[in-house]
mmCIF file of C-alpha atoms in Angstrom:
data_model
loop_
_atom_site.group_PDB
_atom_site.id
_atom_site.type_symbol
_atom_site.label_atom_id
_atom_site.label_comp_id
_atom_site.label_asym_id
_atom_site.label_seq_id
_atom_site.Cartn_x
_atom_site.Cartn_y
_atom_site.Cartn_z
ATOM 1 C CA MET A 1 8.148 -15.461 -26.714
ATOM 2 C CA THR A 2 6.941 -14.670 -30.309
ATOM 3 C CA ASP A 3 9.048 -12.512 -32.953
ATOM 4 C CA LEU A 4 8.341 -9.151 -34.684
ATOM 5 C CA LYS A 5 5.590 -9.503 -37.158
ATOM 6 C CA LYS A 6 6.192 -7.829 -40.316
ATOM 7 C CA SER A 7 4.104 -4.785 -41.645
ATOM 8 C CA TRP A 8 4.103 -2.536 -44.929
ATOM 9 C CA VAL A 9 4.264 0.416 -42.562
ATOM 10 C CA ALA A 10 7.714 0.663 -42.432
ATOM 11 C CA SER A 11 8.106 2.487 -39.073
ATOM 12 C CA ALA A 12 5.963 -0.458 -37.625
ATOM 13 C CA ASN A 13 9.458 -2.714 -38.157
ATOM 14 C CA ALA A 14 11.724 -0.437 -36.024
ATOM 15 C CA ALA A 15 12.934 -2.580 -32.684
ATOM 16 C CA ASP A 16 12.426 0.640 -30.692
ATOM 17 C CA THR A 17 8.836 1.493 -31.674
ATOM 18 C CA ASP A 18 6.191 1.051 -29.111
ATOM 19 C CA PHE A 19 3.743 0.412 -32.197
ATOM 20 C CA PRO A 20 4.692 -2.563 -33.807
ATOM 21 C CA LEU A 21 2.296 -5.031 -35.680
ATOM 22 C CA ASN A 22 2.377 -7.167 -32.556
ATOM 23 C CA ASN A 23 0.953 -4.274 -30.529
ATOM 24 C CA LEU A 24 -1.904 -2.607 -32.329
ATOM 25 C CA PRO A 25 -2.962 -0.349 -29.385
ATOM 26 C CA TYR A 26 -6.492 1.816 -29.527
ATOM 27 C CA GLY A 27 -6.798 5.539 -28.903
ATOM 28 C CA VAL A 28 -8.762 8.568 -29.939
ATOM 29 C CA PHE A 29 -7.238 11.137 -31.738
ATOM 30 C CA SER A 30 -8.016 14.374 -33.916
ATOM 31 C CA THR A 31 -6.130 16.486 -36.296
ATOM 32 C CA ASP A 32 -7.036 19.947 -37.820
ATOM 33 C CA ALA A 33 -8.752 18.457 -40.333
ATOM 34 C CA LEU A 34 -10.654 15.333 -38.621
ATOM 35 C CA SER A 35 -12.605 15.705 -35.566
ATOM 36 C CA PRO A 36 -12.096 13.325 -32.650
ATOM 37 C CA ARG A 37 -12.329 9.466 -33.669
ATOM 38 C CA CYS A 38 -11.175 5.901 -32.976
ATOM 39 C CA GLY A 39 -7.330 5.190 -34.287
ATOM 40 C CA VAL A 40 -5.222 2.591 -34.137
ATOM 41 C CA ALA A 41 -1.300 3.295 -33.556
ATOM 42 C CA ILE A 42 1.059 1.636 -36.094
ATOM 43 C CA GLY A 43 4.805 2.775 -36.200
ATOM 44 C CA ASP A 44 4.808 6.507 -36.691
ATOM 45 C CA SER A 45 1.093 6.447 -38.044
ATOM 46 C CA ILE A 46 -2.345 6.134 -36.612
ATOM 47 C CA LEU A 47 -4.971 4.373 -39.119
ATOM 48 C CA ASP A 48 -8.469 6.247 -38.772
ATOM 49 C CA VAL A 49 -10.513 3.181 -38.322
ATOM 50 C CA ALA A 50 -13.552 5.041 -38.533
ATOM 51 C CA ARG A 51 -12.951 5.694 -41.754
ATOM 52 C CA ALA A 52 -11.949 2.023 -42.551
ATOM 53 C CA GLU A 53 -15.380 0.976 -40.914
ATOM 54 C CA GLU A 54 -17.346 3.055 -43.152
ATOM 55 C CA ALA A 55 -15.106 1.404 -46.038
ATOM 56 C CA GLY A 56 -16.058 -2.028 -45.060
ATOM 57 C CA LEU A 57 -12.624 -2.899 -44.130
ATOM 58 C CA THR A 58 -12.763 -3.836 -40.250
ATOM 59 C CA GLY A 59 -15.832 -6.454 -40.167
ATOM 60 C CA THR A 60 -17.578 -4.275 -37.594
ATOM 61 C CA ASP A 61 -20.525 -2.665 -37.716
ATOM 62 C CA GLY A 62 -20.910 0.750 -36.436
ATOM 63 C CA LEU A 63 -18.719 0.097 -33.369
ATOM 64 C CA LEU A 64 -16.268 2.358 -34.310
ATOM 65 C CA GLN A 65 -18.126 6.089 -35.299
ATOM 66 C CA ASP A 66 -17.941 6.840 -31.621
ATOM 67 C CA ALA A 67 -15.217 8.989 -30.356
ATOM 68 C CA LYS A 68 -14.627 6.154 -27.915
ATOM 69 C CA TRP A 69 -14.007 2.310 -27.885
ATOM 70 C CA ASN A 70 -16.790 1.582 -25.314
ATOM 71 C CA PRO A 71 -19.265 0.294 -28.165
ATOM 72 C CA LEU A 72 -16.442 -2.301 -29.511
ATOM 73 C CA MET A 73 -15.682 -3.040 -25.465
ATOM 74 C CA ALA A 74 -19.116 -4.003 -24.880
ATOM 75 C CA ALA A 75 -19.420 -6.235 -27.795
ATOM 76 C CA GLY A 76 -17.372 -8.980 -26.268
ATOM 77 C CA PRO A 77 -13.979 -11.051 -26.391
ATOM 78 C CA ASP A 78 -15.179 -12.693 -29.387
ATOM 79 C CA VAL A 79 -15.540 -8.909 -31.367
ATOM 80 C CA TRP A 80 -12.205 -8.101 -29.935
ATOM 81 C CA SER A 81 -10.363 -10.860 -31.425
ATOM 82 C CA ALA A 82 -11.949 -10.856 -34.542
ATOM 83 C CA PHE A 83 -11.250 -7.302 -35.353
ATOM 84 C CA ARG A 84 -7.537 -7.299 -33.778
ATOM 85 C CA ALA A 85 -7.044 -10.139 -36.514
ATOM 86 C CA ARG A 86 -8.549 -8.352 -38.950
ATOM 87 C CA LEU A 87 -6.279 -5.325 -38.455
ATOM 88 C CA ALA A 88 -3.159 -7.426 -38.409
ATOM 89 C CA ALA A 89 -4.360 -8.699 -41.998
ATOM 90 C CA LEU A 90 -4.951 -4.928 -43.171
ATOM 91 C CA LEU A 91 -1.308 -3.882 -41.853
ATOM 92 C CA ALA A 92 0.772 -7.208 -42.380
ATOM 93 C CA GLU A 93 3.613 -7.252 -44.733
ATOM 94 C CA GLY A 94 1.915 -8.189 -48.336
ATOM 95 C CA ALA A 95 -1.691 -7.322 -47.180
ATOM 96 C CA GLU A 96 -4.365 -7.419 -50.060
ATOM 97 C CA ASP A 97 -5.792 -4.358 -48.901
ATOM 98 C CA ARG A 98 -2.817 -2.301 -48.811
ATOM 99 C CA ASP A 99 -4.001 0.247 -51.217
ATOM 100 C CA ALA A 100 -7.226 0.832 -49.843
ATOM 101 C CA VAL A 101 -5.800 1.091 -46.186
ATOM 102 C CA GLU A 102 -2.586 3.302 -47.099
ATOM 103 C CA PRO A 103 -4.689 6.706 -47.595
ATOM 104 C CA LEU A 104 -6.277 6.241 -43.936
ATOM 105 C CA LEU A 105 -3.087 6.645 -42.073
ATOM 106 C CA VAL A 106 -2.474 10.052 -40.150
ATOM 107 C CA PRO A 107 1.008 10.772 -38.987
ATOM 108 C CA MET A 108 0.999 10.664 -35.150
ATOM 109 C CA SER A 109 2.913 14.135 -35.169
ATOM 110 C CA ALA A 110 -0.179 15.678 -36.653
ATOM 111 C CA ALA A 111 -2.600 13.980 -34.485
ATOM 112 C CA THR A 112 -3.897 15.104 -30.886
ATOM 113 C CA LEU A 113 -4.600 12.470 -28.581
ATOM 114 C CA HIS A 114 -7.881 12.301 -26.459
ATOM 115 C CA LEU A 115 -9.024 9.932 -23.599
ATOM 116 C CA PRO A 116 -9.593 6.564 -25.548
ATOM 117 C CA ILE A 117 -12.700 5.796 -23.480
ATOM 118 C CA GLU A 118 -15.695 6.787 -21.453
ATOM 119 C CA VAL A 119 -14.627 5.831 -17.917
ATOM 120 C CA ALA A 120 -17.683 4.507 -16.498
ATOM 121 C CA GLU A 121 -16.141 4.347 -12.550
ATOM 122 C CA TYR A 122 -12.698 4.157 -11.240
ATOM 123 C CA THR A 123 -11.309 2.223 -8.516
ATOM 124 C CA ASP A 124 -7.745 2.074 -7.261
ATOM 125 C CA PHE A 125 -5.734 -0.618 -5.540
ATOM 126 C CA TYR A 126 -3.105 -1.554 -3.471
ATOM 127 C CA ALA A 127 -1.707 -4.366 -4.816
ATOM 128 C CA GLY A 128 2.113 -3.651 -4.526
ATOM 129 C CA LYS A 129 3.583 -5.234 -1.369
ATOM 130 C CA GLN A 130 6.933 -3.502 -1.713
ATOM 131 C CA HIS A 131 4.968 -0.001 -1.569
ATOM 132 C CA ALA A 132 2.519 -1.278 1.130
ATOM 133 C CA GLN A 133 5.608 -2.229 3.140
ATOM 134 C CA ASN A 134 7.184 0.994 2.506
ATOM 135 C CA VAL A 135 4.485 3.496 3.239
ATOM 136 C CA GLY A 136 3.153 1.227 6.262
ATOM 137 C CA THR A 137 6.789 1.275 7.971
ATOM 138 C CA MET A 138 7.102 5.115 7.756
ATOM 139 C CA PHE A 139 3.758 5.593 9.257
ATOM 140 C CA ARG A 140 3.248 2.459 11.558
ATOM 141 C CA GLY A 141 6.850 1.125 11.932
ATOM 142 C CA PRO A 142 7.834 -2.006 10.203
ATOM 143 C CA GLU A 143 6.579 -4.700 12.780
ATOM 144 C CA ASN A 144 2.978 -3.316 11.959
ATOM 145 C CA ALA A 145 3.605 -2.395 8.006
ATOM 146 C CA LEU A 146 1.199 -4.620 6.488
ATOM 147 C CA PRO A 147 -2.475 -4.039 7.498
ATOM 148 C CA PRO A 148 -3.729 -7.528 9.008
ATOM 149 C CA ASN A 149 -5.918 -7.944 5.871
ATOM 150 C CA TRP A 150 -3.878 -7.293 3.377
ATOM 151 C CA LEU A 151 -2.252 -10.963 2.177
ATOM 152 C CA HIS A 152 -5.818 -11.957 2.259
ATOM 153 C CA ILE A 153 -7.595 -9.451 -0.104
ATOM 154 C CA PRO A 154 -6.746 -6.615 -2.726
ATOM 155 C CA ILE A 155 -7.637 -3.655 -0.833
ATOM 156 C CA GLY A 156 -8.848 -0.592 -3.023
ATOM 157 C CA TYR A 157 -11.042 2.475 -2.595
ATOM 158 C CA ASN A 158 -13.577 4.131 -5.228
ATOM 159 C CA GLY A 159 -11.960 6.985 -6.711
ATOM 160 C CA ARG A 160 -13.598 9.736 -8.995
ATOM 161 C CA ALA A 161 -14.133 9.001 -12.725
ATOM 162 C CA SER A 162 -14.586 12.701 -13.347
ATOM 163 C CA THR A 163 -10.913 13.518 -13.213
ATOM 164 C CA VAL A 164 -9.373 10.962 -14.965
ATOM 165 C CA VAL A 165 -7.557 12.565 -17.956
ATOM 166 C CA VAL A 166 -5.607 11.614 -20.461
ATOM 167 C CA SER A 167 -1.550 12.154 -21.076
ATOM 168 C CA GLY A 168 -0.615 15.653 -21.642
ATOM 169 C CA THR A 169 -3.138 17.116 -19.430
ATOM 170 C CA ASP A 170 -1.961 19.922 -17.088
ATOM 171 C CA ILE A 171 -2.912 19.165 -13.549
ATOM 172 C CA ARG A 172 -3.513 22.417 -11.321
ATOM 173 C CA ARG A 173 -1.889 21.414 -7.980
ATOM 174 C CA PRO A 174 -4.898 20.522 -5.432
ATOM 175 C CA MET A 175 -6.147 22.883 -2.349
ATOM 176 C CA GLY A 176 -7.218 21.082 0.723
ATOM 177 C CA GLN A 177 -7.326 20.621 4.594
ATOM 178 C CA THR A 178 -4.103 19.910 6.532
ATOM 179 C CA LYS A 179 -3.047 19.678 9.869
ATOM 180 C CA ALA A 180 0.850 19.957 11.288
ATOM 181 C CA LYS A 181 2.029 17.663 13.746
ATOM 182 C CA ASP A 182 2.431 20.586 16.469
ATOM 183 C CA ALA A 183 -0.593 22.744 15.154
ATOM 184 C CA THR A 184 -3.490 22.880 17.329
ATOM 185 C CA ALA A 185 -6.235 23.413 14.245
ATOM 186 C CA PRO A 186 -6.096 22.211 10.725
ATOM 187 C CA SER A 187 -5.208 24.605 7.673
ATOM 188 C CA PHE A 188 -6.653 25.059 4.110
ATOM 189 C CA GLY A 189 -4.274 25.855 1.541
ATOM 190 C CA PRO A 190 -2.147 24.571 -1.653
ATOM 191 C CA CYS A 191 -0.860 20.954 -1.251
ATOM 192 C CA GLN A 192 2.695 21.088 -0.316
ATOM 193 C CA ARG A 193 3.693 17.392 -0.622
ATOM 194 C CA LEU A 194 2.139 16.784 -4.261
ATOM 195 C CA ASP A 195 3.124 13.047 -5.581
ATOM 196 C CA ILE A 196 3.012 10.516 -8.356
ATOM 197 C CA GLU A 197 2.106 6.558 -8.155
ATOM 198 C CA LEU A 198 3.366 4.735 -10.987
ATOM 199 C CA GLU A 199 0.513 2.322 -11.631
ATOM 200 C CA MET A 200 -0.973 -0.054 -14.335
ATOM 201 C CA GLY A 201 -4.678 0.573 -14.976
ATOM 202 C CA ALA A 202 -7.312 -2.369 -16.259
ATOM 203 C CA ILE A 203 -9.728 -1.341 -18.646
ATOM 204 C CA VAL A 204 -13.266 -3.714 -17.936
ATOM 205 C CA GLY A 205 -15.020 -4.530 -21.240
ATOM 206 C CA SER A 206 -17.701 -6.967 -20.563
ATOM 207 C CA PRO A 207 -19.525 -6.037 -17.862
ATOM 208 C CA SER A 208 -21.150 -8.025 -15.034
ATOM 209 C CA ALA A 209 -24.735 -7.942 -13.203
ATOM 210 C CA MET A 210 -25.737 -6.860 -9.791
ATOM 211 C CA GLY A 211 -25.693 -9.724 -7.695
ATOM 212 C CA GLU A 212 -23.529 -12.097 -9.675
ATOM 213 C CA PRO A 213 -19.962 -12.644 -8.575
ATOM 214 C CA VAL A 214 -17.507 -13.815 -10.889
ATOM 215 C CA THR A 215 -14.649 -15.818 -11.036
ATOM 216 C CA VAL A 216 -10.727 -15.055 -11.491
ATOM 217 C CA ALA A 217 -10.722 -16.872 -14.543
ATOM 218 C CA GLN A 218 -14.366 -14.947 -15.797
ATOM 219 C CA ALA A 219 -12.520 -11.704 -14.544
ATOM 220 C CA ARG A 220 -9.430 -12.280 -16.970
ATOM 221 C CA GLU A 221 -12.008 -12.508 -19.794
ATOM 222 C CA MET A 222 -13.672 -9.434 -18.866
ATOM 223 C CA ILE A 223 -10.540 -7.138 -19.141
ATOM 224 C CA PHE A 224 -10.134 -5.273 -22.426
ATOM 225 C CA GLY A 225 -6.705 -3.932 -22.089
ATOM 226 C CA TYR A 226 -4.169 -1.949 -20.006
ATOM 227 C CA VAL A 227 -2.808 1.720 -19.712
ATOM 228 C CA LEU A 228 -0.270 3.379 -17.773
ATOM 229 C CA LEU A 229 -1.850 5.284 -15.002
ATOM 230 C CA ASN A 230 -0.619 7.873 -12.570
ATOM 231 C CA ASP A 231 -2.337 7.958 -9.264
ATOM 232 C CA TRP A 232 -1.288 11.922 -8.464
ATOM 233 C CA SER A 233 -1.763 12.206 -4.642
ATOM 234 C CA ALA A 234 -1.564 14.989 -2.382
ATOM 235 C CA ARG A 235 0.230 13.385 0.834
ATOM 236 C CA ASP A 236 -0.157 16.154 3.097
ATOM 237 C CA LEU A 237 -3.962 16.143 2.302
ATOM 238 C CA GLN A 238 -4.174 12.389 2.736
ATOM 239 C CA ALA A 239 -2.166 12.272 5.726
ATOM 240 C CA TRP A 240 -4.778 14.399 7.642
ATOM 241 C CA GLU A 241 -8.000 12.850 5.878
ATOM 242 C CA TYR A 242 -7.061 9.505 5.786
ATOM 243 C CA GLN A 243 -8.352 8.011 8.984
ATOM 244 C CA PRO A 244 -11.265 6.346 9.079
ATOM 245 C CA LEU A 245 -12.326 6.111 5.772
ATOM 246 C CA GLY A 246 -9.085 6.032 3.505
ATOM 247 C CA PRO A 247 -8.341 8.216 0.350
ATOM 248 C CA PHE A 248 -10.521 11.064 -0.315
ATOM 249 C CA GLN A 249 -9.501 14.765 -1.753
ATOM 250 C CA ALA A 250 -6.049 13.674 -1.411
ATOM 251 C CA LYS A 251 -6.812 11.284 -4.715
ATOM 252 C CA ALA A 252 -9.834 12.896 -6.298
ATOM 253 C CA PHE A 253 -8.189 16.039 -8.000
ATOM 254 C CA ALA A 254 -6.533 14.106 -11.194
ATOM 255 C CA THR A 255 -5.502 10.685 -12.392
ATOM 256 C CA SER A 256 -3.457 10.644 -15.625
ATOM 257 C CA ILE A 257 -3.470 7.449 -18.055
ATOM 258 C CA SER A 258 -1.693 6.955 -21.180
ATOM 259 C CA PRO A 259 -3.462 7.482 -24.634
ATOM 260 C CA TRP A 260 -3.024 4.019 -26.074
ATOM 261 C CA ILE A 261 -4.972 1.037 -24.812
ATOM 262 C CA VAL A 262 -2.723 -2.177 -25.214
ATOM 263 C CA THR A 263 -4.978 -5.230 -25.530
ATOM 264 C CA ALA A 264 -4.773 -7.820 -23.260
ATOM 265 C CA GLU A 265 -4.346 -9.915 -26.263
ATOM 266 C CA ALA A 266 -1.249 -8.272 -27.267
ATOM 267 C CA LEU A 267 0.117 -8.827 -23.986
ATOM 268 C CA GLU A 268 -0.407 -12.659 -23.760
ATOM 269 C CA PRO A 269 3.462 -13.325 -24.804
ATOM 270 C CA PHE A 270 4.387 -11.668 -21.776
ATOM 271 C CA GLU A 271 2.361 -13.231 -19.130
ATOM 272 C CA ALA A 272 4.246 -13.431 -15.695
ATOM 273 C CA ALA A 273 2.706 -15.426 -12.695
ATOM 274 C CA THR A 274 2.185 -13.259 -9.150
ATOM 275 C CA PRO A 275 4.813 -14.636 -6.604
ATOM 276 C CA ASP A 276 4.204 -16.961 -4.103
ATOM 277 C CA ARG A 277 1.462 -16.559 -1.573
ATOM 278 C CA GLU A 278 2.856 -15.935 1.695
ATOM 279 C CA VAL A 279 -0.596 -17.408 3.439
ATOM 280 C CA PRO A 280 -3.009 -19.289 1.209
ATOM 281 C CA LEU A 281 -5.814 -17.056 -0.650
ATOM 282 C CA LEU A 282 -9.244 -18.232 -0.234
ATOM 283 C CA PRO A 283 -10.377 -20.135 -3.013
ATOM 284 C CA TYR A 284 -12.149 -17.445 -4.882
ATOM 285 C CA LEU A 285 -9.086 -15.613 -5.401
ATOM 286 C CA VAL A 286 -6.907 -18.578 -6.649
ATOM 287 C CA GLU A 287 -5.226 -17.836 -10.200
ATOM 288 C CA GLU A 288 -4.590 -20.873 -12.253
ATOM 289 C CA ARG A 289 -3.101 -18.883 -15.349
ATOM 290 C CA PRO A 290 -0.631 -16.296 -15.157
ATOM 291 C CA GLY A 291 -2.165 -12.648 -14.220
ATOM 292 C CA LEU A 292 0.822 -10.250 -14.626
ATOM 293 C CA TYR A 293 2.819 -9.328 -17.410
ATOM 294 C CA ASP A 294 6.775 -8.775 -17.814
ATOM 295 C CA ILE A 295 6.363 -4.917 -18.473
ATOM 296 C CA ASP A 296 9.377 -2.731 -17.835
ATOM 297 C CA LEU A 297 8.193 0.681 -16.255
ATOM 298 C CA SER A 298 9.979 3.919 -15.727
ATOM 299 C CA VAL A 299 9.476 7.429 -14.018
ATOM 300 C CA GLU A 300 10.778 10.607 -15.246
ATOM 301 C CA MET A 301 11.073 14.232 -13.521
ATOM 302 C CA ASN A 302 11.693 16.780 -16.088
ATOM 303 C CA GLY A 303 12.978 14.653 -18.680
ATOM 304 C CA HIS A 304 15.606 12.963 -15.963
ATOM 305 C CA THR A 305 14.941 8.921 -15.007
ATOM 306 C CA ILE A 306 14.495 8.726 -11.115
ATOM 307 C CA GLY A 307 13.087 5.235 -11.161
ATOM 308 C CA HIS A 308 12.209 1.859 -12.961
ATOM 309 C CA THR A 309 10.508 -1.225 -11.910
ATOM 310 C CA ASN A 310 7.990 -3.926 -13.313
ATOM 311 C CA MET A 311 4.925 -4.653 -13.258
ATOM 312 C CA ARG A 312 5.992 -8.198 -11.954
ATOM 313 C CA GLU A 313 6.384 -6.898 -8.718
ATOM 314 C CA LEU A 314 2.200 -6.660 -7.874
ATOM 315 C CA TYR A 315 1.048 -9.005 -5.379
ATOM 316 C CA TYR A 316 -2.454 -9.226 -6.767
ATOM 317 C CA SER A 317 -3.349 -9.417 -10.921
ATOM 318 C CA ALA A 318 -5.776 -7.224 -12.518
ATOM 319 C CA SER A 319 -8.052 -10.332 -12.682
ATOM 320 C CA GLN A 320 -7.860 -11.156 -8.931
ATOM 321 C CA GLN A 321 -8.847 -7.353 -8.386
ATOM 322 C CA LEU A 322 -11.670 -7.458 -10.169
ATOM 323 C CA ALA A 323 -12.991 -10.835 -9.291
ATOM 324 C CA HIS A 324 -12.785 -9.671 -5.558
ATOM 325 C CA HIS A 325 -14.190 -6.374 -6.315
ATOM 326 C CA ALA A 326 -17.467 -8.338 -8.079
ATOM 327 C CA SER A 327 -17.570 -10.738 -5.117
ATOM 328 C CA SER A 328 -20.317 -8.639 -3.284
ATOM 329 C CA GLY A 329 -22.286 -8.578 -6.018
ATOM 330 C CA CYS A 330 -21.037 -5.218 -7.208
ATOM 331 C CA ALA A 331 -21.714 -4.842 -10.715
ATOM 332 C CA MET A 332 -18.843 -3.867 -12.997
ATOM 333 C CA ARG A 333 -19.603 -2.074 -16.213
ATOM 334 C CA THR A 334 -17.947 -1.419 -19.814
ATOM 335 C CA GLY A 335 -15.366 1.315 -19.215
ATOM 336 C CA ASP A 336 -14.607 0.689 -15.352
ATOM 337 C CA LEU A 337 -11.037 1.474 -14.780
ATOM 338 C CA LEU A 338 -8.830 -0.308 -12.220
ATOM 339 C CA GLY A 339 -5.763 1.047 -11.091
ATOM 340 C CA SER A 340 -3.307 -1.186 -9.683
ATOM 341 C CA GLY A 341 -1.601 0.605 -6.773
ATOM 342 C CA THR A 342 1.870 1.812 -6.744
ATOM 343 C CA ILE A 343 4.397 -0.917 -8.281
ATOM 344 C CA SER A 344 7.747 -0.334 -6.539
ATOM 345 C CA GLY A 345 10.646 -2.838 -6.545
ATOM 346 C CA PRO A 346 13.163 -4.028 -3.715
ATOM 347 C CA LYS A 347 15.725 -1.148 -3.905
ATOM 348 C CA PRO A 348 15.141 2.709 -3.668
ATOM 349 C CA GLU A 349 15.537 2.840 -7.605
ATOM 350 C CA ASN A 350 12.629 0.643 -7.992
ATOM 351 C CA TYR A 351 10.418 2.296 -6.069
ATOM 352 C CA GLY A 352 6.993 4.089 -7.886
ATOM 353 C CA SER A 353 6.497 7.182 -5.791
ATOM 354 C CA LEU A 354 8.481 10.107 -4.433
ATOM 355 C CA LEU A 355 7.350 9.701 -1.022
ATOM 356 C CA GLU A 356 9.177 6.221 -1.279
ATOM 357 C CA MET A 357 12.107 7.341 -3.078
ATOM 358 C CA THR A 358 12.925 10.096 -0.611
ATOM 359 C CA TRP A 359 11.291 8.256 2.232
ATOM 360 C CA GLY A 360 9.156 10.898 3.384
ATOM 361 C CA GLY A 361 10.789 13.894 2.109
ATOM 362 C CA GLN A 362 14.158 13.044 4.498
ATOM 363 C CA ASN A 363 16.477 12.076 1.494
ATOM 364 C CA PRO A 364 15.701 14.275 -1.335
ATOM 365 C CA ILE A 365 16.844 13.495 -4.802
ATOM 366 C CA GLN A 366 18.884 15.697 -7.132
ATOM 367 C CA ILE A 367 17.426 16.430 -10.433
ATOM 368 C CA ASP A 368 19.709 18.462 -12.659
ATOM 369 C CA GLY A 369 21.312 20.089 -9.986
ATOM 370 C CA GLU A 370 18.041 20.934 -8.055
ATOM 371 C CA SER A 371 16.717 19.096 -5.125
ATOM 372 C CA ARG A 372 13.379 17.506 -5.150
ATOM 373 C CA SER A 373 11.629 15.788 -2.229
ATOM 374 C CA PHE A 374 7.885 16.308 -3.834
ATOM 375 C CA ILE A 375 6.702 18.042 -6.788
ATOM 376 C CA GLU A 376 6.955 21.816 -7.665
ATOM 377 C CA ASP A 377 5.091 24.079 -9.898
ATOM 378 C CA GLY A 378 6.126 23.625 -13.357
ATOM 379 C CA ASP A 379 7.531 20.033 -12.702
ATOM 380 C CA THR A 380 6.625 17.606 -15.357
ATOM 381 C CA LEU A 381 6.261 13.863 -14.692
ATOM 382 C CA THR A 382 6.286 11.157 -17.228
ATOM 383 C CA LEU A 383 5.502 7.148 -17.016
ATOM 384 C CA LYS A 384 6.843 4.996 -19.428
ATOM 385 C CA GLY A 385 6.421 1.258 -20.134
ATOM 386 C CA HIS A 386 6.976 -1.226 -22.719
ATOM 387 C CA ALA A 387 7.197 -5.469 -22.857
ATOM 388 C CA GLN A 388 10.077 -6.620 -24.632
ATOM 389 C CA GLY A 389 9.840 -9.339 -27.341
ATOM 390 C CA ASN A 390 12.373 -10.957 -29.739
ATOM 391 C CA GLY A 391 13.518 -7.708 -31.870
ATOM 392 C CA TYR A 392 10.395 -5.668 -30.798
ATOM 393 C CA ARG A 393 8.565 -3.912 -27.891
ATOM 394 C CA VAL A 394 4.753 -3.562 -26.989
ATOM 395 C CA GLY A 395 4.566 0.022 -25.590
ATOM 396 C CA PHE A 396 1.851 2.564 -24.309
ATOM 397 C CA GLY A 397 3.000 5.541 -25.400
ATOM 398 C CA ALA A 398 3.971 8.348 -22.645
ATOM 399 C CA CYS A 399 1.891 9.016 -19.508
ATOM 400 C CA THR A 400 2.524 12.748 -18.609
ATOM 401 C CA GLY A 401 1.464 15.777 -16.773
ATOM 402 C CA THR A 402 2.982 19.099 -15.892
ATOM 403 C CA ILE A 403 1.813 20.887 -12.512
ATOM 404 C CA LEU A 404 0.176 24.041 -12.603
ATOM 405 C CA PRO A 405 -0.238 26.418 -9.508
ATOM 406 C CA ALA A 406 -3.164 26.207 -7.143
ATOM 407 C CA PRO A 407 -6.010 28.105 -8.284
ATOM 408 C CA ASP A 408 -6.083 31.446 -6.375
ATOM 409 C CA PHE A 409 -9.308 30.462 -4.322
ATOM 410 C CA TYR A 410 -8.855 32.189 -1.442
ATOM 411 C CA LYS A 411 -5.652 32.810 1.120
ATOM 412 C CA GLU A 412 -4.839 30.399 3.403
ATOM 413 C CA THR A 413 -7.081 30.179 6.355
ATOM 414 C CA THR A 414 -7.063 28.417 9.883
#
C-alpha cells in the first residue's frame, strides 16, 4: 500500500478528501464563465486541463478539447499513463510549473459536473453471487437460487446508453405494464416498487474489432477506469416482463453514474483477488492477476446510510466480464460502459438493493421515523465509495439521484 503523495494544493493532502494526488480522477465541468470542458479533481478544486493543454502543459495534442474524455481514452494505455504522470508532476509538492498551473484551478464548489464520457453502449452484468442467491431464493427458492450457468459465465444484458446520466440528475418514476398475482390481466401505470442497485461501472478505453475475441489480460488493459453506478430498477415491471428474454423496460429508464472516472492506474494499490472458484472456469476466463479492488461502498437514503459493502464481494471481475463479452466476436467500443451487477455482502446490512434489504418488501426499513420498502417520490438515493490508503483515500464523489413523480401520461388502464 502506498502512502499519501503530497501536493502543493493544500486541500489535496487532507486525509478525508476523495481527491488526493494519488487519485487525479477525470470529469467534465462548467462554471458561469466556462463552457463544459475536461477537468481533473484535486482536493477541493478542479484543474482545467483543456486550458492546460492549450498552454502546452499536458503533453497531449488536442485530446482534451472536447467536453468528453473519449479522445484521450481512444489514444490507448501508453498515452493514459504518460498523461497521468504529467498531471502528477504538475500538481506535486515543489512542482516547477506551479505558477503556470495555479491560475487554471477552479473551485469545485463553483462548478457544475456533467457526464464525463460519451457512452457508446451499456451492458449490465449480474456478477455478485450474494445478490444472485438472494434474488434467486426470493423468486425460485434456495435450492434453485443460482441459474445453472451462473458459476460458469458472467451473465449480462444489453441496456440503454441513451439514459445513462450523471450524478445529480433527477430521475422520473417510470411508467409500465405490471400484473398482480391474482389479476386476470395486466395494467399500466407508475412503478410501485422502485429500487436501486449498488454497482461499479467499468469504462472501456481501447476498442476491439468485430470477430476478434480478447483475453482477460488484454481486457484488463482495455479498461480506462471506474465509476460508481446505480442501476435504477422497476421491480414490478421486471417481474412481469423478464421471462423469457430478461430485463427490458424495468431497467431502461435510467442509470446514474458518479461524475469522476477513477483510473485503473489509481486503483492498482488496492487490487483484490476474486473469490475461489466453486467450479473451475473455462480457460478463456481464468485470471492470472487480481481483478477486483478493495473499495468500500455505501448506500444512503435521504442522508441516512442504509447499507454498506465492498467491491471485493463480486464473483467476476470487470476484465472477466469484458473478455466474455468479446468472446463471441462482439466489438467493444471506446466509451462502452459495463455495470458489475449489484454488489451485496453476506449480511442484510451489506445488501446493495432495497429488494434484498427488505426481502421483497416483507421487512420494511426505518428511515428517520418513516417506513420504506421501496423508493417513494422525493426520496434521494446516494452511492458512495472509496479505497483506503495510508493517510489518504481514493474516492469517486457521490452518485446521487432524486425521484420525481411519474409523468402525467394517461390514467392507469387495464
